[in-house]
Coordinates of C-alpha atoms in Angstrom, one line a residue:
S1 CA 14.4 -15.2 -48.9
L2 CA 14.3 -11.7 -47.5
H3 CA 10.6 -11.7 -48.1
D4 CA 10.1 -14.7 -45.8
A5 CA 12.4 -13.2 -43.2
L6 CA 10.1 -10.2 -42.6
P7 CA 8.1 -10.7 -39.3
I8 CA 4.7 -10.3 -41.2
Y9 CA 5.4 -13.5 -43.1
M10 CA 5.9 -15.6 -39.9
L11 CA 3.3 -18.2 -39.1
F12 CA 0.4 -16.7 -37.2
T13 CA 0.9 -19.3 -34.4
D14 CA 4.5 -18.1 -34.1
W15 CA 3.2 -14.5 -33.8
M16 CA 0.9 -15.8 -31.0
R17 CA 4.0 -16.9 -29.2
V18 CA 5.6 -13.5 -29.6
Y19 CA 2.4 -11.9 -28.3
R20 CA 2.5 -14.4 -25.3
Q21 CA 5.9 -12.9 -24.2
D22 CA 4.2 -9.5 -24.1
V23 CA 1.3 -10.9 -22.1
E24 CA 3.7 -12.5 -19.7
K25 CA 5.1 -9.1 -18.7
R26 CA 1.8 -7.7 -17.5
A27 CA -1.0 -10.2 -17.1
S28 CA -2.1 -13.0 -14.9
A29 CA -1.2 -16.7 -15.1
S30 CA -4.8 -17.5 -16.3
A31 CA -4.3 -15.1 -19.3
L32 CA -1.2 -17.1 -20.4
I33 CA -3.2 -20.4 -20.1
W34 CA -5.8 -18.9 -22.5
V35 CA -3.2 -17.7 -25.0
D36 CA -1.7 -21.2 -25.0
R37 CA -5.1 -22.8 -25.5
V38 CA -6.0 -20.6 -28.5
T39 CA -2.5 -21.1 -30.0
N40 CA -3.1 -24.8 -29.7
E41 CA -6.5 -24.5 -31.3
L42 CA -5.0 -22.5 -34.2
E43 CA -2.2 -25.1 -34.8
K44 CA -4.8 -27.9 -35.0
Y45 CA -7.1 -25.8 -37.3
D46 CA -4.5 -24.5 -39.8
N47 CA -0.8 -24.2 -39.0
S48 CA 0.2 -22.8 -42.5
V49 CA -1.4 -19.4 -42.4
T50 CA 1.0 -16.4 -41.9
L51 CA 0.3 -13.2 -39.9
A52 CA -0.1 -11.4 -43.3
E53 CA -2.7 -13.8 -44.5
I54 CA -5.1 -13.5 -41.5
D55 CA -8.2 -11.7 -42.7
R56 CA -11.9 -11.4 -41.7
D57 CA -12.8 -14.5 -43.7
Y58 CA -10.2 -16.6 -41.9
I59 CA -11.4 -15.4 -38.5
M60 CA -15.1 -16.1 -39.3
R61 CA -14.1 -19.6 -40.6
F62 CA -12.2 -20.3 -37.4
L63 CA -15.1 -19.0 -35.4
S64 CA -17.5 -21.5 -37.0
H65 CA -15.0 -24.3 -36.6
L66 CA -14.9 -23.6 -32.9
L67 CA -18.6 -23.4 -32.6
D68 CA -19.1 -26.7 -34.4
R69 CA -16.5 -28.9 -33.0
P70 CA -17.2 -31.0 -29.9
A71 CA -15.5 -29.8 -26.7
L72 CA -12.7 -31.9 -25.2
T73 CA -14.8 -32.6 -22.1
R74 CA -16.1 -36.0 -21.1
D75 CA -19.6 -35.2 -22.4
H76 CA -18.3 -33.9 -25.7
N77 CA -20.9 -31.1 -25.9
Q78 CA -20.3 -28.0 -28.0
L79 CA -17.6 -25.6 -26.7
A80 CA -19.2 -23.0 -24.5
K81 CA -19.9 -19.8 -26.4
N82 CA -18.1 -17.8 -23.8
T83 CA -15.0 -19.9 -24.2
V84 CA -15.1 -19.3 -28.0
F85 CA -15.4 -15.6 -27.5
L86 CA -12.5 -15.6 -25.0
Y87 CA -10.4 -17.4 -27.7
L88 CA -11.4 -14.7 -30.2
S89 CA -10.6 -11.9 -27.8
Y90 CA -7.0 -13.1 -27.5
I91 CA -6.7 -13.4 -31.3
R92 CA -8.0 -9.8 -31.5
A93 CA -5.5 -8.7 -28.9
A94 CA -2.6 -10.5 -30.7
L95 CA -3.6 -8.7 -34.0
N96 CA -3.8 -5.3 -32.2
Y97 CA -0.3 -6.0 -30.8
A98 CA 0.9 -6.6 -34.4
V99 CA -0.6 -3.2 -35.4
K100 CA 1.1 -1.6 -32.4
E101 CA 4.4 -3.1 -33.5
N102 CA 3.8 -1.7 -37.0
L103 CA 3.7 -5.1 -38.6
L104 CA 0.0 -4.6 -39.8
Q105 CA -1.5 -1.3 -40.9
S106 CA -4.8 -2.3 -39.3
S107 CA -6.4 -5.3 -37.7
P108 CA -8.7 -7.5 -39.8
F109 CA -10.7 -7.7 -36.7
K110 CA -11.9 -4.2 -37.3
K111 CA -14.1 -5.5 -40.1
I112 CA -15.9 -7.9 -37.8
K113 CA -18.9 -6.3 -36.1
R114 CA -19.5 -7.5 -32.6
D115 CA -23.1 -8.6 -33.5
M116 CA -21.7 -11.0 -36.1
L117 CA -20.0 -12.9 -33.2
S118 CA -22.7 -12.3 -30.7
G119 CA -25.8 -13.7 -32.4
S120 CA -24.9 -16.2 -29.7
E121 CA -24.1 -13.7 -26.9
A122 CA -24.6 -15.4 -23.6
K123 CA -27.7 -14.3 -21.8
R124 CA -26.8 -12.5 -18.6
E125 CA -28.9 -14.0 -15.8
Y126 CA -29.4 -11.6 -12.9
L127 CA -31.5 -11.3 -9.8
T128 CA -34.2 -8.6 -9.4
V129 CA -34.1 -6.4 -6.3
E130 CA -37.2 -8.3 -5.1
E131 CA -35.3 -11.7 -5.5
V132 CA -32.2 -10.3 -3.6
K133 CA -34.6 -9.2 -0.8
R134 CA -36.0 -12.8 -0.7
L135 CA -32.5 -14.3 -0.5
I136 CA -31.7 -11.9 2.4
A137 CA -34.7 -13.1 4.2
T138 CA -34.1 -16.8 3.5
P139 CA -31.6 -18.8 5.7
C140 CA -28.8 -20.7 3.9
R141 CA -27.2 -23.8 5.3
R142 CA -23.8 -22.1 5.0
D143 CA -23.9 -18.5 6.4
D144 CA -20.4 -17.8 5.1
M145 CA -21.6 -18.5 1.5
K146 CA -24.7 -16.4 2.0
A147 CA -22.6 -13.5 3.2
A148 CA -20.0 -13.8 0.4
F149 CA -22.7 -14.0 -2.3
L150 CA -24.7 -11.0 -1.0
F151 CA -21.4 -9.1 -0.6
S152 CA -20.8 -9.5 -4.3
C153 CA -24.4 -8.6 -5.2
F154 CA -23.6 -5.2 -3.6
C155 CA -20.1 -4.7 -5.0
G156 CA -19.8 -6.8 -8.1
L157 CA -16.6 -8.6 -7.1
R158 CA -15.8 -11.9 -9.0
L159 CA -15.6 -15.1 -7.0
S160 CA -11.8 -15.4 -7.7
D161 CA -11.3 -11.9 -6.2
V162 CA -13.6 -12.7 -3.2
R163 CA -11.4 -15.7 -2.5
A164 CA -8.2 -13.7 -2.7
L165 CA -9.6 -10.7 -0.7
Q166 CA -7.4 -10.0 2.3
W167 CA -8.3 -7.6 5.1
K168 CA -5.4 -5.3 4.1
K169 CA -7.1 -4.6 0.8
I170 CA -10.1 -3.1 2.7
I171 CA -9.2 0.4 3.6
E172 CA -11.0 2.8 6.0
D173 CA -10.6 6.5 5.4
N174 CA -12.6 9.1 7.3
G175 CA -15.5 6.7 7.9
N176 CA -15.6 5.6 4.2
I177 CA -14.6 2.1 3.3
H178 CA -13.1 1.1 0.0
M179 CA -11.2 -1.9 -1.5
E180 CA -8.0 -1.7 -3.5
L181 CA -7.0 -4.9 -5.2
R182 CA -5.5 -6.3 -8.4
Q183 CA -8.1 -8.4 -10.2
K184 CA -7.2 -12.1 -10.7
K185 CA -8.7 -12.3 -14.2
T186 CA -7.4 -9.2 -15.8
G187 CA -4.4 -8.2 -13.6
R188 CA -5.8 -4.6 -13.5
M189 CA -6.1 -2.6 -10.3
L190 CA -9.5 -2.0 -9.0
Y191 CA -10.5 0.8 -6.6
L192 CA -14.0 0.2 -5.3
P193 CA -15.9 2.2 -2.7
L194 CA -18.0 -0.1 -0.5
N195 CA -21.7 0.8 0.1
K196 CA -23.3 0.2 3.5
Q197 CA -25.0 -3.0 2.1
A198 CA -21.7 -4.6 1.1
Q199 CA -20.1 -3.6 4.4
A200 CA -22.9 -5.4 6.3
Y201 CA -21.8 -8.7 4.8
L202 CA -18.1 -8.5 5.8
P203 CA -17.4 -10.9 8.6
H204 CA -17.5 -9.2 12.0
T205 CA -14.3 -10.9 13.3
K206 CA -11.6 -9.0 11.5
R207 CA -8.3 -10.9 11.9
S208 CA -4.8 -9.9 10.9
A209 CA -4.1 -7.8 7.7
E210 CA -2.8 -10.9 5.8
D211 CA -5.8 -13.1 6.6
Y212 CA -8.5 -13.7 4.0
V213 CA -11.8 -12.0 4.6
F214 CA -13.9 -15.0 3.3
S215 CA -12.9 -18.7 3.4
L216 CA -14.9 -20.5 0.8
P217 CA -15.1 -24.1 -0.5
C218 CA -14.7 -25.2 -4.1
T219 CA -17.0 -23.7 -6.7
S220 CA -19.1 -26.9 -7.2
T221 CA -19.9 -26.9 -3.4
I222 CA -20.8 -23.2 -3.5
D223 CA -23.1 -23.6 -6.6
L224 CA -24.8 -26.7 -4.9
Q225 CA -25.5 -24.7 -1.7
L226 CA -26.7 -21.6 -3.7
K227 CA -29.1 -23.8 -5.7
K228 CA -30.7 -25.1 -2.5
W229 CA -30.9 -21.6 -1.0
A230 CA -32.6 -20.2 -4.2
Q231 CA -35.1 -23.1 -4.1
N232 CA -35.9 -22.3 -0.5
A233 CA -36.3 -18.6 -1.4
G234 CA -38.8 -19.6 -4.1
I235 CA -36.5 -18.4 -6.9
N236 CA -36.5 -20.6 -10.0
K237 CA -33.3 -19.4 -11.6
K238 CA -30.2 -21.4 -11.7
L239 CA -28.2 -19.5 -9.1
T240 CA -24.4 -19.4 -9.7
Y241 CA -21.9 -17.2 -7.9
H242 CA -21.3 -15.1 -11.1
M243 CA -24.9 -14.1 -11.1
S244 CA -24.1 -11.8 -8.1
R245 CA -21.8 -9.8 -10.4
H246 CA -24.6 -9.4 -13.1
T247 CA -27.0 -8.4 -10.4
F248 CA -24.7 -5.6 -9.2
A249 CA -24.3 -4.4 -12.8
T250 CA -28.0 -4.3 -13.5
M251 CA -28.9 -2.7 -10.1
E252 CA -26.3 0.1 -10.7
L253 CA -27.7 0.9 -14.2
T254 CA -31.3 0.6 -13.1
M255 CA -30.5 3.2 -10.3
G256 CA -29.2 5.6 -13.0
A257 CA -25.4 5.1 -12.8
D258 CA -23.9 5.8 -16.2
L259 CA -22.2 3.2 -18.3
Y260 CA -18.7 4.5 -17.9
T261 CA -18.9 4.6 -14.1
T262 CA -20.5 1.1 -13.9
S263 CA -17.7 -0.2 -16.2
Q264 CA -15.1 1.3 -13.8
L265 CA -16.8 -0.3 -10.8
L266 CA -16.8 -3.7 -12.5
G267 CA -13.2 -3.3 -13.5
H268 CA -14.0 -3.8 -17.2
A269 CA -11.1 -3.0 -19.6
D270 CA -13.6 -1.2 -21.9
V271 CA -17.2 0.1 -21.9
E272 CA -18.1 -2.4 -24.7
T273 CA -18.1 -5.2 -22.2
T274 CA -20.5 -3.4 -19.9
Q275 CA -23.0 -2.6 -22.7
V276 CA -24.5 -6.1 -22.5
Y277 CA -26.0 -5.0 -19.2
A278 CA -27.2 -1.7 -20.7
K279 CA -29.3 -3.8 -23.2
I280 CA -31.0 -5.5 -20.4
I281 CA -31.9 -2.2 -18.9
D282 CA -33.1 -0.9 -22.3
A283 CA -35.4 -3.9 -22.6
K284 CA -36.8 -3.2 -19.1
K285 CA -37.4 0.5 -20.1
E286 CA -39.2 -0.6 -23.3
A287 CA -41.4 -3.0 -21.3
A288 CA -42.3 -0.2 -18.9
V289 CA -43.2 2.2 -21.7
L290 CA -45.4 -0.4 -23.3
L291 CA -47.3 -0.9 -20.1
I292 CA -49.2 2.4 -21.0
D293 CA -50.7 0.5 -24.0
S294 CA -52.5 -1.9 -21.7
L295 CA -54.3 1.1 -20.1
F296 CA -56.2 2.1 -23.3

C-alpha cells in the first residue's frame, strides 16, 4: 500500500542503513563499524519496529536490554557502559538525520534527559598536577612511552591521533607551534596550539615530513608499562593512556579556561561532552569552599 511505501514506515534497521550511507560520506571507518554494530544489535533485539514507531519507551527498553545482556567477549561480562552510550549516540544521530530529511517532526531522543542514561556515567579518572609532576620525576622503562603520555597530558590528544601524528601536521609560525590534524575518531579537523610543556616532549630528532612523530607499540604493552611507571611513582590509580586526555581537560578547566574553549581544544563535537569534566571541577570547588567549615 501507499501507506507502507512512505519512508517513515520502513523498518528502523533499514533506516539505519540509509543513515550509514550518509555517515560513509563524511566520517571515519571506525564510525561505520559502530553503525553496523548497533544495527546488528537492533536486528537481534526487535526487527519489526518501523521508524515511525520508535519512541522514548522503545529507546529506554533497548537501553536496559543492552545494559543487562552479557557481552560477546570471552569473559561474558556486562557490556561496557561507554559502549552502550556509543550505540545510543548513533541511534540519536540516525533519528536526527530522519528529522533533517523531514521524515520525523522531532526526535524521540529529545524526551530522554541525559541523566536518565547517565546514572551510570563512567567516572573520568584523571591525574592531579602533583601526580603529573611525580610521573615527570620518575623514570619509565620506555622513554618513548613516557614522552608520548606526557605530551598528551599537555595537549589532550587521543592515542589514535598520537599514533597517526606526522611531522608535517606540526606547524611552526612566527615562533609559535600548533598542530593541524583530522581526528581519527570523529573525522573532524583539529587546530591545536602547543604549549611549551607539550613541545618539550616532542622527540628531538625531527625526521622527514611524512614520518610519524611517535612510534608506539600496541595498547596492551603501553598500558602495562604505564601501570609499572605509575607504581614506581607511588600513584595508586590504574593508569591508562586515555587518562592523559582527562588530565589535560581537568587542568585546563582548573586553570580557568572556559568550557567552550576546552571543548574546542579537545575536538569535541559539542560542549555537552565536555561538561563531564566541568562536574569534576565543580566538585573540587565545593570541597574547597567546605574547607572553611573545618576552621570553625
